[in-house]
Amino acid sequence: MVVFWFLLIALVVVVAAVTLFVVGGGSGVSLPEAEPDRIAWPLPADRPTSRADVDAVRLPLALRGYRMTETDDVLDRLGAELAERDARIADLERSLADARAQAAARGPAEGHEEHPGQAPHDAAPGDRSGGGEA
């Protein structure tokens, strides 16, 4: 009978020690916040999505999980296409800025010419750009 009480007291002491350890034992140290099981959507709502945004996405695992390799492949492809799109847009914007700068440098008469070989809209009849009568 003494052994039974000894084992029961030992069990209570162990359970109490484990409980104090898990709770923190009053040492002021608390357990860290648990990771949320839902995705904190990192994709921006106020600007277009970039490659870095897609690289930062980490999808949560559910009970059944997901095929990580296939999902990562899709995200990699999406990120590459976004990077290619962004580079193409930047290239087109540079080309447009260069074309506008060249048009401004040519002056107002040459800059408004819509079709080569056609007189500007504000030119006098019979007067052709580039081939003035002398």
Short mmCIF file of C-alpha atoms in Angstrom, two decimals:
data_model
loop_
_atom_site.label_atom_id
_atom_site.label_comp_id
_atom_site.label_asym_id
_atom_site.label_seq_id
_atom_site.Cartn_x
_atom_site.Cartn_y
_atom_site.Cartn_z
CA MET A 1 0.00 0.00 0.00
CA VAL A 2 2.92 2.30 0.71
CA VAL A 3 4.25 1.75 -2.79
CA PHE A 4 0.90 2.80 -4.27
CA TRP A 5 0.93 6.13 -2.35
CA PHE A 6 4.55 6.71 -3.27
CA LEU A 7 3.84 6.20 -6.97
CA LEU A 8 0.73 8.41 -6.79
CA ILE A 9 2.66 11.26 -5.13
CA ALA A 10 5.50 10.87 -7.64
CA LEU A 11 3.00 11.05 -10.50
CA VAL A 12 1.43 14.24 -9.08
CA VAL A 13 4.88 15.82 -8.70
CA VAL A 14 5.84 14.96 -12.28
CA VAL A 15 2.54 16.30 -13.68
CA ALA A 16 2.96 19.51 -11.67
CA ALA A 17 6.57 19.95 -12.85
CA VAL A 18 5.59 19.44 -16.48
CA THR A 19 2.69 21.88 -16.11
CA LEU A 20 4.95 24.53 -14.57
CA PHE A 21 7.53 23.99 -17.29
CA VAL A 22 4.95 24.39 -20.09
CA VAL A 23 3.28 27.44 -18.55
CA GLY A 24 6.60 29.09 -17.90
CA GLY A 25 6.90 28.68 -14.18
CA GLY A 26 6.34 32.37 -13.48
CA SER A 27 9.77 33.31 -14.85
CA GLY A 28 8.21 35.97 -17.11
CA VAL A 29 9.04 34.02 -20.24
CA SER A 30 5.96 33.18 -22.23
CA LEU A 31 5.52 30.77 -25.05
CA PRO A 32 6.02 32.22 -28.53
CA GLU A 33 2.95 32.99 -30.59
CA ALA A 34 1.83 30.10 -32.72
CA GLU A 35 2.20 30.43 -36.45
CA PRO A 36 -1.18 31.11 -38.04
CA ASP A 37 -2.50 28.25 -40.11
CA ARG A 38 -3.85 30.65 -42.72
CA ILE A 39 -1.74 32.55 -45.21
CA ALA A 40 -0.99 36.15 -44.35
CA TRP A 41 -1.50 37.39 -47.91
CA PRO A 42 1.79 39.09 -48.80
CA LEU A 43 0.73 40.09 -52.31
CA PRO A 44 0.32 43.86 -52.61
CA ALA A 45 -3.12 45.37 -53.15
CA ASP A 46 -1.85 48.85 -54.05
CA ARG A 47 0.61 47.99 -56.85
CA PRO A 48 1.27 45.30 -59.45
CA THR A 49 2.70 42.01 -58.21
CA SER A 50 6.45 41.56 -58.74
CA ARG A 51 8.79 38.59 -58.80
CA ALA A 52 9.91 39.34 -55.24
CA ASP A 53 6.29 39.25 -54.07
CA VAL A 54 5.77 35.79 -55.56
CA ASP A 55 9.06 34.57 -54.09
CA ALA A 56 7.87 35.69 -50.65
CA VAL A 57 4.63 33.66 -50.80
CA ARG A 58 4.62 30.67 -48.46
CA LEU A 59 1.45 28.62 -48.65
CA PRO A 60 0.25 26.94 -45.47
CA LEU A 61 -0.02 23.19 -45.12
CA ALA A 62 -3.41 21.67 -44.42
CA LEU A 63 -4.22 18.29 -42.95
CA ARG A 64 -3.83 16.66 -46.35
CA GLY A 65 -1.10 19.09 -47.38
CA TYR A 66 -0.23 19.98 -50.95
CA ARG A 67 2.29 18.84 -53.50
CA MET A 68 5.12 21.15 -52.59
CA THR A 69 7.24 20.50 -55.68
CA GLU A 70 4.40 21.17 -58.11
CA THR A 71 3.24 24.25 -56.22
CA ASP A 72 6.78 25.60 -56.07
CA ASP A 73 7.16 24.99 -59.82
CA VAL A 74 3.99 26.97 -60.52
CA LEU A 75 5.14 29.81 -58.29
CA ASP A 76 8.58 29.80 -59.94
CA ARG A 77 7.01 30.00 -63.41
CA LEU A 78 4.65 32.76 -62.32
CA GLY A 79 7.56 34.70 -60.82
CA ALA A 80 9.64 34.30 -63.99
CA GLU A 81 6.77 35.49 -66.18
CA LEU A 82 6.22 38.50 -63.93
CA ALA A 83 9.92 39.36 -64.08
CA GLU A 84 9.86 39.06 -67.88
CA ARG A 85 6.73 41.24 -68.06
CA ASP A 86 8.28 43.88 -65.82
CA ALA A 87 11.48 43.95 -67.89
CA ARG A 88 9.47 44.28 -71.13
CA ILE A 89 7.37 47.12 -69.70
CA ALA A 90 10.50 48.94 -68.51
CA ASP A 91 12.09 48.51 -71.96
CA LEU A 92 8.98 49.86 -73.71
CA GLU A 93 8.79 52.81 -71.31
CA ARG A 94 12.45 53.65 -72.02
CA SER A 95 11.80 53.44 -75.77
CA LEU A 96 8.79 55.71 -75.46
CA ALA A 97 10.72 58.25 -73.39
CA ASP A 98 13.57 58.20 -75.97
CA ALA A 99 11.10 58.66 -78.85
CA ARG A 100 9.44 61.59 -77.06
CA ALA A 101 12.83 63.18 -76.35
CA GLN A 102 13.85 62.81 -80.00
CA ALA A 103 10.53 64.27 -81.17
CA ALA A 104 10.94 67.24 -78.82
CA ALA A 105 14.52 67.79 -80.05
CA ARG A 106 13.42 67.85 -83.71
CA GLY A 107 11.12 70.75 -83.11
CA PRO A 108 7.40 71.34 -83.47
CA ALA A 109 7.20 71.13 -87.30
CA GLU A 110 8.91 67.75 -87.57
CA GLY A 111 7.50 66.35 -84.34
CA HIS A 112 3.87 66.58 -85.52
CA GLU A 113 4.37 64.76 -88.80
CA GLU A 114 2.14 61.69 -88.74
CA HIS A 115 3.11 59.92 -91.98
CA PRO A 116 6.37 60.22 -93.88
CA GLY A 117 5.94 62.14 -97.14
CA GLN A 118 2.74 63.83 -95.94
CA ALA A 119 2.56 67.55 -95.24
CA PRO A 120 2.14 68.61 -91.63
CA HIS A 121 -1.36 69.68 -90.60
CA ASP A 122 -0.46 73.32 -90.08
CA ALA A 123 1.70 73.65 -93.23
CA ALA A 124 0.57 75.81 -96.11
CA PRO A 125 -0.74 74.05 -99.25
CA GLY A 126 2.10 73.03 -101.51
CA ASP A 127 4.66 73.39 -98.74
CA ARG A 128 6.28 69.99 -97.89
CA SER A 129 8.49 69.42 -94.89
CA GLY A 130 12.10 68.95 -95.73
CA GLY A 131 11.74 70.11 -99.31
CA GLY A 132 11.17 73.85 -99.01
CA GLU A 133 11.02 75.96 -102.19
CA ALA A 134 14.05 78.18 -102.62
#
